Coordinates of C-alpha atoms and ligand atoms in Angstrom, one line a residue:
M26 CA -86.7 65.5 -18.4
T27 CA -85.3 63.5 -15.6
I28 CA -86.1 60.0 -14.8
V29 CA -88.2 59.0 -11.8
I30 CA -88.3 55.7 -10.1
A31 CA -90.9 55.0 -7.4
I32 CA -90.4 52.3 -4.8
D33 CA -93.2 51.5 -2.3
G34 CA -93.9 48.8 0.2
P35 CA -94.3 48.2 3.8
A36 CA -91.8 48.7 6.6
A37 CA -88.6 46.7 6.4
A38 CA -89.3 45.1 3.1
G39 CA -85.9 46.2 1.8
K40 CA -86.9 49.4 -0.1
G41 CA -84.1 51.5 1.6
T42 CA -81.3 49.2 0.8
L43 CA -82.6 48.5 -2.7
G44 CA -83.2 52.2 -3.3
A45 CA -79.7 53.1 -2.2
R46 CA -78.1 50.7 -4.6
L47 CA -80.2 51.6 -7.6
A48 CA -79.5 55.3 -6.8
Q49 CA -75.7 54.6 -6.9
H50 CA -76.1 52.3 -10.0
Y51 CA -78.1 54.8 -12.1
G52 CA -76.7 58.0 -10.7
L53 CA -80.0 59.1 -9.2
A54 CA -80.7 61.4 -6.2
K55 CA -82.6 59.5 -3.5
L56 CA -85.3 60.6 -1.1
D57 CA -86.5 58.4 1.8
T58 CA -89.9 59.9 2.1
G59 CA -90.5 58.0 5.4
L60 CA -88.0 60.5 7.0
L61 CA -90.3 63.4 6.2
Y62 CA -93.1 61.7 8.3
R63 CA -90.7 60.6 11.0
A64 CA -89.3 64.1 11.3
T65 CA -92.8 65.5 11.5
G66 CA -93.8 63.0 14.2
V67 CA -90.6 63.6 16.2
K68 CA -91.2 67.4 15.9
V69 CA -94.6 67.0 17.5
L70 CA -93.3 64.8 20.3
A71 CA -90.4 67.2 21.1
A72 CA -92.9 70.0 21.5
G73 CA -94.9 67.9 23.9
G74 CA -97.8 67.3 21.4
N75 CA -99.8 64.4 20.4
P76 CA -98.9 63.0 16.9
E77 CA -102.6 62.2 16.4
D78 CA -103.5 65.9 16.8
P79 CA -104.2 67.1 13.2
V80 CA -103.5 70.9 14.0
A81 CA -100.2 70.2 15.7
A82 CA -99.0 67.6 13.1
E83 CA -99.9 69.7 10.1
A84 CA -98.1 72.7 11.7
A85 CA -95.0 70.5 12.3
A86 CA -95.1 69.4 8.6
R87 CA -95.4 72.8 7.3
A88 CA -92.5 74.0 9.5
L89 CA -90.1 71.1 8.5
D90 CA -86.6 72.1 7.6
P91 CA -84.8 69.5 5.4
A92 CA -81.8 69.8 7.7
E93 CA -84.0 67.9 10.4
L94 CA -84.0 64.8 8.2
A95 CA -80.4 64.1 9.4
N96 CA -81.4 63.6 13.0
P97 CA -80.3 60.0 14.1
A98 CA -83.3 59.8 16.5
L99 CA -85.5 59.4 13.3
R100 CA -84.4 55.9 12.9
G101 CA -85.8 54.7 16.2
D102 CA -89.0 52.9 16.8
A103 CA -90.7 55.9 18.7
A104 CA -90.2 57.9 15.6
A105 CA -91.7 55.1 13.4
Q106 CA -94.8 55.0 15.4
A107 CA -95.2 58.8 15.6
A108 CA -94.6 58.9 11.8
S109 CA -97.2 56.2 11.3
K110 CA -99.8 58.4 13.2
V111 CA -99.0 61.8 11.6
S112 CA -99.0 60.2 8.2
A113 CA -102.7 59.3 8.5
I114 CA -103.6 63.0 8.7
P115 CA -104.5 64.5 5.2
G116 CA -103.2 67.9 6.1
V117 CA -99.8 66.4 6.9
R118 CA -99.7 64.5 3.6
A119 CA -100.7 67.6 1.6
A120 CA -98.0 69.7 3.3
L121 CA -95.3 67.2 2.4
L122 CA -96.4 66.7 -1.2
D123 CA -94.8 69.6 -2.7
F124 CA -91.4 68.9 -1.2
Q125 CA -91.4 65.3 -2.6
R126 CA -92.7 66.4 -6.1
E127 CA -90.1 69.2 -6.3
F128 CA -87.4 66.7 -5.4
A129 CA -88.6 64.4 -8.2
K130 CA -88.7 67.3 -10.8
N131 CA -85.5 69.0 -9.7
P132 CA -83.3 66.4 -8.0
P133 CA -80.3 67.9 -6.1
V134 CA -76.8 67.2 -7.4
L135 CA -75.1 63.9 -6.1
A136 CA -72.7 63.7 -3.2
D137 CA -69.8 63.7 -5.7
G138 CA -71.0 67.1 -7.2
S139 CA -72.2 65.5 -10.5
P140 CA -75.7 66.2 -11.8
A141 CA -78.3 63.5 -11.0
Q142 CA -79.9 61.6 -13.9
G143 CA -83.1 61.7 -12.0
A144 CA -84.6 60.8 -8.8
I145 CA -85.7 57.7 -6.8
L146 CA -88.2 58.0 -4.1
D147 CA -89.2 55.4 -1.6
G148 CA -92.2 55.4 0.6
R149 CA -95.8 54.1 0.7
D150 CA -97.7 56.1 -1.9
I151 CA -95.0 57.3 -4.4
G152 CA -96.3 55.2 -7.4
T153 CA -99.9 56.0 -6.6
T154 CA -100.0 59.5 -5.4
V155 CA -96.7 61.5 -5.3
C156 CA -95.4 60.5 -8.7
P157 CA -98.1 58.6 -10.6
H158 CA -96.2 59.2 -13.9
A159 CA -92.9 57.7 -12.6
D160 CA -90.9 56.0 -15.3
A161 CA -90.6 52.8 -13.3
K162 CA -92.5 51.7 -10.3
L163 CA -91.5 48.8 -7.9
F164 CA -93.7 47.5 -5.0
V165 CA -91.3 45.7 -2.6
T166 CA -92.8 43.3 -0.1
A167 CA -91.8 40.4 2.2
S168 CA -93.8 38.4 4.8
T169 CA -94.5 40.1 8.2
E170 CA -92.2 37.6 10.0
V171 CA -89.3 38.1 7.7
R172 CA -89.6 41.9 8.0
A173 CA -89.9 41.8 11.8
E174 CA -86.8 39.6 11.9
R175 CA -84.9 42.1 9.7
R176 CA -86.0 45.0 11.9
F177 CA -85.1 43.1 15.0
K178 CA -81.6 42.4 13.7
E179 CA -81.2 46.0 12.6
L180 CA -82.1 47.3 16.1
Q181 CA -79.8 44.9 17.7
E182 CA -76.9 45.9 15.5
R183 CA -77.5 49.5 16.3
G184 CA -77.2 48.6 20.0
H185 CA -80.9 49.1 20.8
E186 CA -82.6 46.7 23.2
A187 CA -85.2 44.7 21.3
I188 CA -87.6 41.8 21.8
Y189 CA -88.6 40.0 18.7
A190 CA -92.3 39.4 19.8
R191 CA -92.6 43.3 20.5
V192 CA -91.1 44.1 17.0
L193 CA -93.4 41.8 15.4
E194 CA -96.4 43.3 17.2
D195 CA -95.3 46.9 16.3
M196 CA -94.8 45.9 12.7
K197 CA -98.4 44.4 12.5
E198 CA -99.8 47.6 14.1
R199 CA -98.0 49.8 11.8
D200 CA -98.9 47.8 8.7
A201 CA -102.6 47.8 9.8
R202 CA -102.6 51.7 10.3
D203 CA -100.5 52.3 6.9
S204 CA -102.9 50.0 4.8
G205 CA -106.1 51.0 6.6
R206 CA -106.0 54.8 6.6
S207 CA -108.2 56.6 4.1
A208 CA -105.6 59.2 3.1
S209 CA -103.1 57.6 0.6
P210 CA -103.0 54.2 2.1
L211 CA -100.1 51.8 1.4
A212 CA -100.9 50.4 -1.9
A213 CA -99.2 49.1 -5.2
A214 CA -99.9 51.0 -8.3
D215 CA -101.5 48.9 -11.0
D216 CA -98.3 49.3 -13.1
A217 CA -95.9 48.4 -10.3
Y218 CA -93.4 45.6 -10.6
M219 CA -94.1 43.4 -7.6
L220 CA -90.9 42.3 -5.9
D221 CA -91.3 39.8 -2.9
T222 CA -87.9 39.7 -1.0
S223 CA -88.9 37.2 1.6
A224 CA -86.5 34.6 0.1
L225 CA -84.1 37.0 -1.6
N226 CA -80.8 38.6 -0.3
A227 CA -79.9 42.1 -1.1
D228 CA -77.9 41.2 -4.2
Q229 CA -80.8 39.0 -5.6
A230 CA -83.4 41.8 -5.0
F231 CA -81.1 44.3 -6.7
Q232 CA -80.6 42.0 -9.8
A233 CA -84.4 41.6 -10.0
A234 CA -85.0 45.3 -9.9
V235 CA -82.3 46.1 -12.5
A236 CA -83.7 43.4 -14.8
F237 CA -87.2 45.2 -14.6
I238 CA -85.8 48.6 -15.0
S239 CA -83.7 47.6 -18.0
S240 CA -86.9 46.4 -19.7
K241 CA -88.1 50.0 -19.7
N242 CA -85.2 51.3 -21.8
L243 CA -84.7 54.4 -19.7
F244 CA -80.9 54.6 -19.5
Ligands
LIG23 O1 -90.4 54.1 5.6 P1 -90.6 54.4 7.0 O2 -90.7 53.2 8.0 O3 -89.5 55.3 7.5 O4 -91.9 55.2 7.2 C1 -92.4 55.6 8.5 C2 -93.9 55.8 8.4 O5 -94.1 57.0 7.6 C3 -94.7 54.7 7.8 O6 -95.1 53.6 8.7 C4 -95.9 55.3 7.1 O7 -96.9 55.5 8.1 C5 -95.3 56.8 6.9 N1 -95.0 57.0 5.4 C6 -96.0 57.4 4.6 N2 -95.9 57.7 3.3 C7 -94.6 57.7 2.7 C8 -93.6 57.2 3.6 C9 -93.8 56.9 4.9 O8 -97.2 57.5 5.1 N3 -94.5 57.9 1.5

């Protein structure tokens, strides 16, 4: 049996950074499940389709090739908005479910060629739907303003033009769509450890997560 850690939370709460550090620390393979939805959204846009069209979006999700997850365009805000639209479509979520569960069950070998101890998946519904039996679940949050500020800085560092007010607006729009949809909305599992990173730096968030995971005696 491999160990599964689920990390959920809204955009820019610090899930990605935290997940990468925990994966490194515990020797786990990591899957950023947001990339699956981003790649699906981008595939629909590239074909000239509408990400809100259930038929086009589900077909794109079914045709997804894991090699497409490396596309740098997936990091941009157009991809994020398209992801948030396709992800509300139940057929898209169903199409991506098997891939995520298979990753959790049979994690790929690590970059250095050593076998993984388990898997860490980050997303919106990992602890509630994808891996409800995960060994440890974390729900990472931060205030909307702190998350918008982080995303704004990240966009600037990558050389993208960004206006804070616009980033904040997009963040609120995406939060509302992710939390309000009927198919697997963003939600904390009852047994998730709530980690608010509003006033924490990456090191402090990591320490808090390690303290929680240690309490589970998994490693
Ligand atoms: O995490 P990230 O910002 O890359 O996710 C992009 C979008 O994909 C989210 O806004 C959400 O709508 C969707 N998503 C999801 N379920 C997941 C991961 C991401 O619905 N497990």
